[in-house]
CSV table of C-alpha atoms and ligand atoms in Angstrom, one decimal:
chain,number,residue,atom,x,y,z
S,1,UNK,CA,0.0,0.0,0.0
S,2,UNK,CA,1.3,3.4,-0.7
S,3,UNK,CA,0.4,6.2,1.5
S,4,UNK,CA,-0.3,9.3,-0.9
S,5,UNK,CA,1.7,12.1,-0.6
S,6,UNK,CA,0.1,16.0,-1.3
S,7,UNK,CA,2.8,18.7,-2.5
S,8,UNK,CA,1.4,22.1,-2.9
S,9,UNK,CA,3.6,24.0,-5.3
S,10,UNK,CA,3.7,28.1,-4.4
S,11,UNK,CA,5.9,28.7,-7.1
S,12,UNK,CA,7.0,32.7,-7.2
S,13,UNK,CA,3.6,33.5,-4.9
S,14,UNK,CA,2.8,34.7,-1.7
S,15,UNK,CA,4.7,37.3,0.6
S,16,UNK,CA,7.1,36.4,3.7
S,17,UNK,CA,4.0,37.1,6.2
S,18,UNK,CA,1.4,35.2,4.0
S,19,UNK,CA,3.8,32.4,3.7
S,20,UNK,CA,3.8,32.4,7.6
S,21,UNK,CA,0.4,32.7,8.4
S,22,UNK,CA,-0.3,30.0,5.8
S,23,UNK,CA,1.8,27.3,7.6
S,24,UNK,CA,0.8,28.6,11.5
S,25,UNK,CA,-2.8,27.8,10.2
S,26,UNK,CA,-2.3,24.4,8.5
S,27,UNK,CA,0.0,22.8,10.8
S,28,UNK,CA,-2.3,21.7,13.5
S,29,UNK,CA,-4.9,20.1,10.9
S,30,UNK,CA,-2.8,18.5,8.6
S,31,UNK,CA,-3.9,14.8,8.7
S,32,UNK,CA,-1.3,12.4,10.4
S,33,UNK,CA,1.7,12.2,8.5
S,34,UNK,CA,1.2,7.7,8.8
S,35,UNK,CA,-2.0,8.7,6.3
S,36,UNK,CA,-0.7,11.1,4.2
S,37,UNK,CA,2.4,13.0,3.1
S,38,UNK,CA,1.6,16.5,3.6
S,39,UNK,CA,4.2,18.5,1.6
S,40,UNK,CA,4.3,22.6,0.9
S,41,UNK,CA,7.3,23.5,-1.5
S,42,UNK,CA,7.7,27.0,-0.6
S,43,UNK,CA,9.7,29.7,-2.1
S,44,UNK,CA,13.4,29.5,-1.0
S,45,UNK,CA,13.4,32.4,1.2
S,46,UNK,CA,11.0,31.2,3.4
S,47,UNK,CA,12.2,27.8,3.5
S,48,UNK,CA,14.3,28.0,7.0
S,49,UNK,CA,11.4,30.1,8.6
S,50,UNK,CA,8.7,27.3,7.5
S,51,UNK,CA,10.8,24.6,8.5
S,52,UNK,CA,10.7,25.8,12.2
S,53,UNK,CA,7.5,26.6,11.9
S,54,UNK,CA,5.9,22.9,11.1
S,55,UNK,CA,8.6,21.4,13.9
S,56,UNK,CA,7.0,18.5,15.2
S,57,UNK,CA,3.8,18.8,13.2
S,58,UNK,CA,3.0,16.8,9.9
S,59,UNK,CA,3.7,19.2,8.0
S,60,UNK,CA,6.6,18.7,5.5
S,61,UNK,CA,8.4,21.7,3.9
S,62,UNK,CA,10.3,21.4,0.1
S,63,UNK,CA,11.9,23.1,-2.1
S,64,UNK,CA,11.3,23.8,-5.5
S,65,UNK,CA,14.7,23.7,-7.4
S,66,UNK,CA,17.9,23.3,-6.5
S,67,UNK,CA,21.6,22.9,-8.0
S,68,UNK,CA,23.2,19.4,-7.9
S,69,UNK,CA,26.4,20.7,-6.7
S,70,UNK,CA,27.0,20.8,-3.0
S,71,UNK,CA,28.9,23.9,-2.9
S,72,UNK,CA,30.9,25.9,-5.7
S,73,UNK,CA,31.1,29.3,-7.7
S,74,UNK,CA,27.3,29.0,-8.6
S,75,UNK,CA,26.0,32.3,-8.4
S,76,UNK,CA,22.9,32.7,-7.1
S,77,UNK,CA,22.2,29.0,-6.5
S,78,UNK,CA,20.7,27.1,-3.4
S,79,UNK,CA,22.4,23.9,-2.6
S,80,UNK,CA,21.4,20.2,-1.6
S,81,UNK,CA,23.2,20.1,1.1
S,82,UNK,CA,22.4,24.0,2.0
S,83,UNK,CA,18.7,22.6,1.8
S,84,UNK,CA,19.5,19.5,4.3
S,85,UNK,CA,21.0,21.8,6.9
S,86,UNK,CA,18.0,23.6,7.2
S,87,UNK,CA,16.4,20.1,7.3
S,88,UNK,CA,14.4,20.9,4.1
S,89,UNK,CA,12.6,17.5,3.3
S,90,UNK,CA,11.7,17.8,-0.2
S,91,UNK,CA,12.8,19.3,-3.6
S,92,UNK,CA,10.5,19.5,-6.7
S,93,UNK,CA,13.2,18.8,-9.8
S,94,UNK,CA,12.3,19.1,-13.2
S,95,UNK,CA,9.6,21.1,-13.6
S,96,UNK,CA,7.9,22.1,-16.5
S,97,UNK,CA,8.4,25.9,-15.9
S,98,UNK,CA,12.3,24.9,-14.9
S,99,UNK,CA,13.0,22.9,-18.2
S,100,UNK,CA,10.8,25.9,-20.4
S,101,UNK,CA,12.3,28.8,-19.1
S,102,UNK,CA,15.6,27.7,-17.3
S,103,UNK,CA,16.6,25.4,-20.0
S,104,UNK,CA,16.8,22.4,-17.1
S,105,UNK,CA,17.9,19.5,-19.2
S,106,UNK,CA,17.1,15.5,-18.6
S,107,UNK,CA,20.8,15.3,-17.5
S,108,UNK,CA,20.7,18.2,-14.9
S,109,UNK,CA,17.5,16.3,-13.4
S,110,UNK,CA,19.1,13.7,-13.1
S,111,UNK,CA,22.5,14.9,-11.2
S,112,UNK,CA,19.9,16.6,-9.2
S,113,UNK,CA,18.2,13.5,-8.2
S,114,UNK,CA,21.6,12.0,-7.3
S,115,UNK,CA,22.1,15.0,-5.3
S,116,UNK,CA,19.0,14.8,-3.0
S,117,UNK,CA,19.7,11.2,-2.2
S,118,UNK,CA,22.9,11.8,-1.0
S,119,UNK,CA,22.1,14.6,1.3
S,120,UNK,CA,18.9,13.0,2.0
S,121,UNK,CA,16.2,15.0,0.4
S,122,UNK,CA,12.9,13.3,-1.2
S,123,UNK,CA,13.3,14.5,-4.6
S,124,UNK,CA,9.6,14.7,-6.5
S,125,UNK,CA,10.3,14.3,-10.2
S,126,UNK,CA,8.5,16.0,-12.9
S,127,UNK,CA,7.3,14.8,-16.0
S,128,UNK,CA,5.1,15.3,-18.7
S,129,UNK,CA,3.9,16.3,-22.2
S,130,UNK,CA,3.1,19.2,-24.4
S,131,UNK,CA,-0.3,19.7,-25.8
S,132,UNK,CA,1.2,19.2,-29.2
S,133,UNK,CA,3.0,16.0,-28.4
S,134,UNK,CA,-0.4,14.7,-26.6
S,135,UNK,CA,-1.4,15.2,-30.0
S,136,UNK,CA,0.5,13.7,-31.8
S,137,UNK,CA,0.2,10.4,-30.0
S,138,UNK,CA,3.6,11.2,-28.5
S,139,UNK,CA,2.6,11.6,-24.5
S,140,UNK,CA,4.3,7.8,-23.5
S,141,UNK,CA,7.6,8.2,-25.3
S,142,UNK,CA,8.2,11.4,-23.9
S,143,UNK,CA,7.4,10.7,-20.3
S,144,UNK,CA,9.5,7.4,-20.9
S,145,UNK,CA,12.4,9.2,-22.0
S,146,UNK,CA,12.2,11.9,-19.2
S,147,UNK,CA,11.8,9.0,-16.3
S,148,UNK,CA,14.8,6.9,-18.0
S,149,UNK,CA,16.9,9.7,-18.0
S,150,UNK,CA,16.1,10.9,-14.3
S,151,UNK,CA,16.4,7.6,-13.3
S,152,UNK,CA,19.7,6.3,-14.9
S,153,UNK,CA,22.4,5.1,-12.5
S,154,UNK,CA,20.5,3.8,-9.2
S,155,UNK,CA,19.8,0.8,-7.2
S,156,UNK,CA,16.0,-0.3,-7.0
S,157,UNK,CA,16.2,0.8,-3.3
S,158,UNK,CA,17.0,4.1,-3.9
S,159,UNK,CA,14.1,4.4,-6.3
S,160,UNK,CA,11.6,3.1,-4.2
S,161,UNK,CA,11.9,6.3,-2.0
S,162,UNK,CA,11.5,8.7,-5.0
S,163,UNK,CA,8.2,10.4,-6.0
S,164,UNK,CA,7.3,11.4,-9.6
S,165,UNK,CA,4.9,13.7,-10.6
S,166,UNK,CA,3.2,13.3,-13.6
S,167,UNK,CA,2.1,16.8,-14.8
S,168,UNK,CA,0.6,17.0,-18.3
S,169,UNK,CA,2.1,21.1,-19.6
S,170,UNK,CA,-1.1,21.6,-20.9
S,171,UNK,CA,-2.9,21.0,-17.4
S,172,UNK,CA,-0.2,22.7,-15.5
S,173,UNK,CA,-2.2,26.2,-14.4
S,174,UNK,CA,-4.9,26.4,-17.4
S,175,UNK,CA,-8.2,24.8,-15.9
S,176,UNK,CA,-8.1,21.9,-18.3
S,177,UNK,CA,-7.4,18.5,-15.9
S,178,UNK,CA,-6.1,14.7,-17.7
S,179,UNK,CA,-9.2,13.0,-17.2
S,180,UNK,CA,-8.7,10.6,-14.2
S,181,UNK,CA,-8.7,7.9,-16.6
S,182,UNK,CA,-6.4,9.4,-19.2
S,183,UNK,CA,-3.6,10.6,-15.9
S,184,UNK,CA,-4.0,7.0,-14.7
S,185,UNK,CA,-3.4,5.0,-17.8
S,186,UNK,CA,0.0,7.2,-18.1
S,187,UNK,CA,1.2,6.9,-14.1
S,188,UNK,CA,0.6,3.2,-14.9
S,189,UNK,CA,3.2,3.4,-18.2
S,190,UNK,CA,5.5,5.4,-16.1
S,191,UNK,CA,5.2,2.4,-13.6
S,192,UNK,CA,5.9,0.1,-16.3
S,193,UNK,CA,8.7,1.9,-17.1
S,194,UNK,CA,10.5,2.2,-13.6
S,195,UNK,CA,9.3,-1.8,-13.6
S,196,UNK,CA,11.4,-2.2,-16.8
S,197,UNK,CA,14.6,-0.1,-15.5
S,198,UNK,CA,14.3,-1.4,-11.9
S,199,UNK,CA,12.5,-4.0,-11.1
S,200,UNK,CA,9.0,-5.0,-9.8
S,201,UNK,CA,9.4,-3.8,-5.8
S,202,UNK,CA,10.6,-0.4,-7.2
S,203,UNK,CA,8.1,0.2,-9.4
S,204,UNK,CA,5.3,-0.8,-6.6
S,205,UNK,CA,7.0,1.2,-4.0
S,206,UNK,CA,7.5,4.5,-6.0
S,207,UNK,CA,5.0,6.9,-5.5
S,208,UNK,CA,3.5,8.6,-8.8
S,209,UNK,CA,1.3,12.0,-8.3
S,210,UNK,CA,-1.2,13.5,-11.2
S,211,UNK,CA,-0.6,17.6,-11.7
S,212,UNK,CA,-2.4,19.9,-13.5
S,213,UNK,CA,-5.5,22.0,-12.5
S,214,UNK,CA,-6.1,19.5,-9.5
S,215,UNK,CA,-8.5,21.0,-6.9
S,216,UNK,CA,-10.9,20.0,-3.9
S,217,UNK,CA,-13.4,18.8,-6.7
S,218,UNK,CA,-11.5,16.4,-9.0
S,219,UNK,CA,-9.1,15.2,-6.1
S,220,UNK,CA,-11.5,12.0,-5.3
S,221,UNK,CA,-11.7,11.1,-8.8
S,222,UNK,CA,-8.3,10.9,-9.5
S,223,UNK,CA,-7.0,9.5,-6.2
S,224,UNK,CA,-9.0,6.6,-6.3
S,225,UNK,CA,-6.8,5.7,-9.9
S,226,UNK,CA,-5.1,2.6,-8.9
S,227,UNK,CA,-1.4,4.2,-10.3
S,228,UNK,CA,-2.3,8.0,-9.2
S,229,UNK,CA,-0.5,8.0,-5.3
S,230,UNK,CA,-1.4,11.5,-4.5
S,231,UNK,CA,-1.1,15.2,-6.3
S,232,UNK,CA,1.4,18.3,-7.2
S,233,UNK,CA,-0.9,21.4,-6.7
S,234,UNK,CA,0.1,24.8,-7.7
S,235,UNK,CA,-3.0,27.2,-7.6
S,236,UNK,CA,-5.4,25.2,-5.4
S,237,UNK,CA,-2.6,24.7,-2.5
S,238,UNK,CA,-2.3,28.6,-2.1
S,239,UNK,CA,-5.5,28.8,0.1
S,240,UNK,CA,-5.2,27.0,3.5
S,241,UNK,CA,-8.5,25.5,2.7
S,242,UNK,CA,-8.7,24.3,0.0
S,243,UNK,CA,-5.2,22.6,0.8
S,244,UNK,CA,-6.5,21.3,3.6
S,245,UNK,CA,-9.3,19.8,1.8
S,246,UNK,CA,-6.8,18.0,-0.4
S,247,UNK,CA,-5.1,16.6,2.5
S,248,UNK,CA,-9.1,15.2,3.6
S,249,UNK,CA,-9.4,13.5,0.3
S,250,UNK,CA,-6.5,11.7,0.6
W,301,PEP,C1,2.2,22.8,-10.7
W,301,PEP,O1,2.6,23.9,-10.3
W,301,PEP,O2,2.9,21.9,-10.7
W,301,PEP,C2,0.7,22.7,-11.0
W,301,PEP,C3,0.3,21.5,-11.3
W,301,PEP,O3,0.0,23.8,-11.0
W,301,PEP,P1,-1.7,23.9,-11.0
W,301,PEP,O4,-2.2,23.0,-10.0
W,301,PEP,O5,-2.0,25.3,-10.7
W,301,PEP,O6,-2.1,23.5,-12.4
């Protein structure tokens, strides 16, 4: 059984004392962390304040880039192990908006995924297609390609503590949701995929989320998918409750 894990992504939203107020209020409800991951990926700035702030409640904080470098001549950069000493516990890699607009590659995912194992970060891998590769008929091979390359150079173990999110670009901010049928059928090929590279345990123990216009009304449908383990929420995680009522459904 996996438990379902819920990442709200803030992206560049929200101010220092919004950001605050948000967590102070959620931390007391979130559900118990042995039923659900509860995860807010906050902007960096905020991260060491949050962290204190959910000590000792179920509520997770992440980040939502990093470099894969530990330290160097990186201007500007956050590291993974600048993120573990302020015991950040997650990192969202390879999103859509990184690869579009900061030219992330497949191979900087993943060295980046390398780099949050080793300082012992949860790294939640993103995935997914354009609306002109959907269609096209071209949605499987890319997310293959994206998941082999993020993947490439670990043991089964170490993959059976990753998450990846599957966010059709499309979906991502716009409204328009995957059906639960149509996000299903592809977390299932992405497990097929991980089953291929890794092995059977891996690719049962990996945790796969659906992105893209999820919100407190198509949450059930899509979490009772047999492949879709929880959800990677930008707009509908900015507002304590509707997060909260994301947290409920799972
Ligand atoms: C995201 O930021 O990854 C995302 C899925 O955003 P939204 O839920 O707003 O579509």
């Amino acid at each position: 059984m996996r438990k379902p894990i819920i990442a709200g992504n803030w992206k560049m939203y929200k101010s220092f004392d919004e950001a605050v107020e948000f967590a102070e209020a959620v931390r007391e409800q979130v559900p118990s962390e042995d039923k659900v991951d509860a995860v807010i990926c906050a902007p960096a700035l905020y991260l060491p304040t949050l962290v204190d702030v959910a000590t000792e409640t179920d509520l997770a904080i992440g980040a939502q880039n990093m470099h894969f470098e530990n330290e160097g001549a990186f201007t500007g950069e956050i590291s993974p192990s600048q993120l573990a000493s302020i015991n950040v516990d997650y990192v969202i890699l390879g999103h859509s908006e990184r690869r579009e607009y900061f030219n992330e590659t497949d191979e900087a995912v993943n060295k980046k995924v390398r780099a949050a194992l080793i300082n012992g970060i949860v790294p939640i891998i993103c995935c997914g297609e354009t609306l002109e590769e959907r269609e096209s008929g071209q949605t499987e091979e890319k997310v293959s390609t994206q998941v082999t390359a993020a993947l490439e150079g670990f043991t089964p173990e170490e993959v059976k503590h990753m998450v990846i999110a599957y966010e059709p670009i499309w979906a991502i901010g716009t409204g328009k949701t995957a059906t639960a049928d149509d996000a299903n059928h592809v977390c299932g090929k992405i497990r097929e995929v991980v089953e291929g590279l890794y092995g059977q345990e891996a690719a049962e123990s990996i945790r796969i989320q659906y992105g893209g216009s999820v919100k407190p009304e198509n949450i059930d449908e899509l979490l009772s998918k047999e492949h879709i383990d929880g959800a990677l929420v930008g707009g509908a995680s900015l507002k304590v409750d509707s997060y909260l009522k994301l947290l409920e459904a799972a």
